C-alpha atoms as a PDB file:
ATOM      1  CA  ILE A   1      -4.728  -6.512 -18.392  1.00  0.00           C
ATOM      2  CA  GLU A   2      -6.829  -4.549 -15.892  1.00  0.00           C
ATOM      3  CA  ASN A   3      -5.917  -6.965 -13.092  1.00  0.00           C
ATOM      4  CA  VAL A   4      -2.211  -6.643 -13.883  1.00  0.00           C
ATOM      5  CA  LEU A   5      -2.508  -2.860 -13.876  1.00  0.00           C
ATOM      6  CA  MET A   6      -4.356  -2.891 -10.549  1.00  0.00           C
ATOM      7  CA  ALA A   7      -1.799  -5.244  -8.989  1.00  0.00           C
ATOM      8  CA  SER A   8       1.049  -3.021 -10.221  1.00  0.00           C
ATOM      9  CA  ILE A   9      -0.553   0.066  -8.715  1.00  0.00           C
ATOM     10  CA  MET A  10      -1.087  -1.761  -5.426  1.00  0.00           C
ATOM     11  CA  LEU A  11       2.569  -2.796  -5.347  1.00  0.00           C
ATOM     12  CA  LEU A  12       3.643   0.795  -5.959  1.00  0.00           C
ATOM     13  CA  VAL A  13       1.247   2.416  -3.491  1.00  0.00           C
ATOM     14  CA  THR A  14       1.422  -0.026  -0.564  1.00  0.00           C
ATOM     15  CA  PRO A  15       4.962   0.944   0.557  1.00  0.00           C
ATOM     16  CA  LEU A  16       3.902   4.603   0.582  1.00  0.00           C
ATOM     17  CA  THR A  17       1.184   3.851   3.136  1.00  0.00           C
ATOM     18  CA  THR A  18       3.687   2.584   5.698  1.00  0.00           C
ATOM     19  CA  MET A  19       5.684   5.819   6.036  1.00  0.00           C
ATOM     20  CA  LYS A  20       5.742   7.445   9.464  1.00  0.00           C
ATOM     21  CA  THR A  21       5.494  11.027   8.180  1.00  0.00           C
ATOM     22  CA  LEU A  22       3.533  12.599   5.375  1.00  0.00           C
ATOM     23  CA  THR A  23       6.351  14.913   4.323  1.00  0.00           C
ATOM     24  CA  LYS A  24       7.886  12.316   2.027  1.00  0.00           C
ATOM     25  CA  LEU A  25       4.543  11.996   0.217  1.00  0.00           C
ATOM     26  CA  SER A  26       4.302  15.670  -0.739  1.00  0.00           C
ATOM     27  CA  LYS A  27       5.335  15.112  -4.367  1.00  0.00           C
ATOM     28  CA  VAL A  28       3.032  12.121  -4.780  1.00  0.00           C
ATOM     29  CA  GLY A  29       0.215  14.110  -3.202  1.00  0.00           C
ATOM     30  CA  MET A  30       0.849  17.039  -5.522  1.00  0.00           C
ATOM     31  CA  ILE A  31       0.793  14.772  -8.575  1.00  0.00           C
ATOM     32  CA  SER A  32      -2.509  13.246  -7.454  1.00  0.00           C
ATOM     33  CA  MET A  33      -4.049  16.682  -6.819  1.00  0.00           C
ATOM     34  CA  ILE A  34      -2.921  17.924 -10.234  1.00  0.00           C
ATOM     35  CA  SER A  35      -4.379  14.851 -11.959  1.00  0.00           C
ATOM     36  CA  ILE A  36      -7.733  15.296 -10.173  1.00  0.00           C
ATOM     37  CA  ALA A  37      -7.736  19.016 -11.033  1.00  0.00           C
ATOM     38  CA  CYS A  38      -7.071  18.189 -14.704  1.00  0.00           C
ATOM     39  CA  LEU A  39      -9.965  15.717 -14.703  1.00  0.00           C
ATOM     40  CA  GLY A  40     -12.248  18.302 -13.108  1.00  0.00           C
ATOM     41  CA  LEU A  41     -11.204  20.960 -15.616  1.00  0.00           C
ATOM     42  CA  ALA A  42     -11.830  18.545 -18.490  1.00  0.00           C
ATOM     43  CA  ILE A  43     -15.363  17.856 -17.226  1.00  0.00           C
ATOM     44  CA  VAL A  44     -16.040  21.584 -16.793  1.00  0.00           C
ATOM     45  CA  TYR A  45     -14.666  22.248 -20.290  1.00  0.00           C
ATOM     46  CA  ARG A  46     -16.883  19.539 -21.825  1.00  0.00           C
ATOM     47  CA  SER A  47     -19.876  20.990 -20.019  1.00  0.00           C
ATOM     48  CA  ILE A  48     -19.132  24.541 -21.196  1.00  0.00           C
ATOM     49  CA  THR A  49     -18.802  23.404 -24.805  1.00  0.00           C
ATOM     50  CA  CYS A  50     -22.096  21.553 -24.443  1.00  0.00           C
ATOM     51  CA  VAL A  51     -23.982  24.410 -22.776  1.00  0.00           C
ATOM     52  CA  SER A  52     -22.739  26.903 -25.358  1.00  0.00           C
ATOM     53  CA  ILE A  53     -24.801  25.076 -28.010  1.00  0.00           C
ATOM     54  CA  PRO A  54     -28.267  26.696 -28.222  1.00  0.00           C
ATOM     55  CA  ARG A  55     -30.975  24.441 -26.759  1.00  0.00           C
ATOM     56  CA  ASP A  56     -34.726  24.636 -26.319  1.00  0.00           C
ATOM     57  CA  ASP A  57     -34.601  23.860 -22.592  1.00  0.00           C
ATOM     58  CA  THR A  58     -33.400  26.230 -19.897  1.00  0.00           C
ATOM     59  CA  PHE A  59     -30.929  25.690 -17.071  1.00  0.00           C
ATOM     60  CA  ALA A  60     -33.781  25.259 -14.567  1.00  0.00           C
ATOM     61  CA  GLU A  61     -35.516  22.650 -16.748  1.00  0.00           C
ATOM     62  CA  SER A  62     -32.378  20.582 -17.194  1.00  0.00           C
ATOM     63  CA  SER A  63     -31.289  20.807 -13.535  1.00  0.00           C
ATOM     64  CA  PRO A  64     -33.813  19.193 -11.206  1.00  0.00           C
ATOM     65  CA  TYR A  65     -33.565  20.210  -7.564  1.00  0.00           C
ATOM     66  CA  LEU A  66     -34.406  16.736  -6.323  1.00  0.00           C
ATOM     67  CA  PRO A  67     -33.181  13.385  -7.627  1.00  0.00           C
ATOM     68  CA  PRO A  68     -35.660  11.460  -9.784  1.00  0.00           C
ATOM     69  CA  SER A  69     -35.676   8.417  -7.488  1.00  0.00           C
ATOM     70  CA  TRP A  70     -34.436   7.161  -4.132  1.00  0.00           C
ATOM     71  CA  VAL A  71     -32.153   4.747  -5.972  1.00  0.00           C
ATOM     72  CA  ASP A  72     -30.223   7.738  -7.308  1.00  0.00           C
ATOM     73  CA  VAL A  73     -29.878   9.063  -3.761  1.00  0.00           C
ATOM     74  CA  TYR A  74     -28.525   5.723  -2.541  1.00  0.00           C
ATOM     75  CA  ASP A  75     -26.107   5.606  -5.485  1.00  0.00           C
ATOM     76  CA  ALA A  76     -24.761   9.064  -4.583  1.00  0.00           C
ATOM     77  CA  ILE A  77     -24.209   8.447  -0.860  1.00  0.00           C
ATOM     78  CA  PRO A  78     -20.922   6.477  -1.248  1.00  0.00           C
ATOM     79  CA  LEU A  79     -19.538   9.169  -3.548  1.00  0.00           C
ATOM     80  CA  LEU A  80     -20.345  11.933  -1.099  1.00  0.00           C
ATOM     81  CA  LEU A  81     -19.042  10.051   1.918  1.00  0.00           C
ATOM     82  CA  SER A  82     -15.799   8.904   0.311  1.00  0.00           C
ATOM     83  CA  GLY A  83     -14.927  12.477  -0.601  1.00  0.00           C
ATOM     84  CA  TYR A  84     -14.774  13.454   3.055  1.00  0.00           C
ATOM     85  CA  MET A  85     -13.179  10.291   4.482  1.00  0.00           C
ATOM     86  CA  CYS A  86      -9.804  11.899   5.157  1.00  0.00           C
ATOM     87  CA  HIS A  87     -10.425  12.237   8.902  1.00  0.00           C
ATOM     88  CA  PHE A  88      -8.077   9.338   9.627  1.00  0.00           C
ATOM     89  CA  ASN A  89      -5.193  11.572   8.458  1.00  0.00           C
ATOM     90  CA  ALA A  90      -6.056  14.352  10.919  1.00  0.00           C
ATOM     91  CA  ILE A  91      -3.624  13.163  13.605  1.00  0.00           C
ATOM     92  CA  SER A  92      -0.794  12.747  11.094  1.00  0.00           C
ATOM     93  CA  VAL A  93      -1.397  16.211   9.661  1.00  0.00           C
ATOM     94  CA  HIS A  94      -1.530  17.700  13.164  1.00  0.00           C
ATOM     95  CA  ASN A  95       1.812  16.078  13.994  1.00  0.00           C
ATOM     96  CA  GLU A  96       3.384  17.443  10.784  1.00  0.00           C
ATOM     97  CA  LEU A  97       2.547  21.073  11.625  1.00  0.00           C
ATOM     98  CA  ILE A  98       5.429  23.283  12.753  1.00  0.00           C
ATOM     99  CA  ASP A  99       3.353  24.769  15.576  1.00  0.00           C
ATOM    100  CA  PRO A 100       0.543  22.242  16.118  1.00  0.00           C
ATOM    101  CA  THR A 101      -2.357  23.974  17.822  1.00  0.00           C
ATOM    102  CA  PRO A 102      -6.057  23.118  17.697  1.00  0.00           C
ATOM    103  CA  SER A 103      -6.845  26.362  15.883  1.00  0.00           C
ATOM    104  CA  ARG A 104      -4.312  25.599  13.110  1.00  0.00           C
ATOM    105  CA  SER A 105      -5.672  22.063  12.749  1.00  0.00           C
ATOM    106  CA  ASN A 106      -9.207  23.440  12.571  1.00  0.00           C
ATOM    107  CA  ALA A 107      -8.142  25.948   9.911  1.00  0.00           C
ATOM    108  CA  ILE A 108      -6.627  23.173   7.785  1.00  0.00           C
ATOM    109  CA  THR A 109      -9.694  20.977   8.218  1.00  0.00           C
ATOM    110  CA  THR A 110     -12.101  23.793   7.376  1.00  0.00           C
ATOM    111  CA  SER A 111     -10.149  24.922   4.325  1.00  0.00           C
ATOM    112  CA  THR A 112      -9.856  21.406   2.898  1.00  0.00           C
ATOM    113  CA  ILE A 113     -13.580  20.748   3.387  1.00  0.00           C
ATOM    114  CA  VAL A 114     -14.489  24.063   1.719  1.00  0.00           C
ATOM    115  CA  ILE A 115     -12.164  23.400  -1.232  1.00  0.00           C
ATOM    116  CA  SER A 116     -13.487  19.839  -1.621  1.00  0.00           C
ATOM    117  CA  THR A 117     -17.085  21.033  -1.488  1.00  0.00           C
ATOM    118  CA  LEU A 118     -16.482  23.723  -4.110  1.00  0.00           C
ATOM    119  CA  PHE A 119     -14.714  21.203  -6.344  1.00  0.00           C
ATOM    120  CA  TYR A 120     -17.583  18.689  -5.992  1.00  0.00           C
ATOM    121  CA  LEU A 121     -20.144  21.397  -6.735  1.00  0.00           C
ATOM    122  CA  ALA A 122     -18.315  22.553  -9.857  1.00  0.00           C
ATOM    123  CA  VAL A 123     -17.844  19.026 -11.218  1.00  0.00           C
ATOM    124  CA  GLY A 124     -21.359  17.941 -10.212  1.00  0.00           C
ATOM    125  CA  ILE A 125     -23.130  20.906 -11.771  1.00  0.00           C
ATOM    126  CA  SER A 126     -20.949  20.658 -14.881  1.00  0.00           C
ATOM    127  CA  GLY A 127     -21.671  16.953 -15.225  1.00  0.00           C
ATOM    128  CA  ALA A 128     -25.395  17.507 -14.760  1.00  0.00           C
ATOM    129  CA  GLN A 129     -25.370  20.202 -17.428  1.00  0.00           C
ATOM    130  CA  TYR A 130     -23.478  17.898 -19.774  1.00  0.00           C
ATOM    131  CA  ALA A 131     -26.432  15.492 -19.579  1.00  0.00           C
ATOM    132  CA  ARG A 132     -28.306  17.949 -21.797  1.00  0.00           C
ATOM    133  CA  CYS A 133     -25.999  16.945 -24.660  1.00  0.00           C
ATOM    134  CA  THR A 134     -26.701  13.233 -24.420  1.00  0.00           C
ATOM    135  CA  ASP A 135     -29.511  11.496 -26.262  1.00  0.00           C
ATOM    136  CA  ASP A 136     -31.086   9.997 -23.157  1.00  0.00           C
ATOM    137  CA  GLY A 137     -30.201  12.753 -20.651  1.00  0.00           C
ATOM    138  CA  ILE A 138     -27.855  10.457 -18.724  1.00  0.00           C
ATOM    139  CA  VAL A 139     -24.131  11.055 -18.325  1.00  0.00           C
ATOM    140  CA  SER A 140     -22.221   7.881 -19.070  1.00  0.00           C
ATOM    141  CA  SER A 141     -18.976   6.912 -17.414  1.00  0.00           C
ATOM    142  CA  HIS A 142     -17.222   8.023 -20.611  1.00  0.00           C
ATOM    143  CA  ILE A 143     -17.980  11.755 -20.405  1.00  0.00           C
ATOM    144  CA  LEU A 144     -14.515  12.629 -21.696  1.00  0.00           C
ATOM    145  CA  LEU A 145     -14.722  10.234 -24.637  1.00  0.00           C
ATOM    146  CA  ASP A 146     -18.184  11.118 -26.030  1.00  0.00           C
END
């Protein structure tokens, strides 16, 4: 059933990738941003409900500043890189601007990177704090179902 679902999504999304302008994708983009925001809010909510339970450990004890192993660093690199891989859309976005100037393109790029970074920080810190509520201190891929 997962393969059928993936094939269906591919058939729906592939025609959208061939459009010449991004304007027609504004509603699809808004739906995707809302769904990601809802997921982020759900993770933050789960973390807040977890942290509100009195614990013996402190925030500093449950939040290490460095990863426990290099394997964890290597596991995180694809996540961090894929979050900022939108540079291939820069030319399309520049062409869609009403008055395309380098300063306006830079403003859009800077604002999207800042918003993405803040979102990643909020979800990352919330997820790390949620690990305090698990038996083994590890957040599973089912954080919303625990």
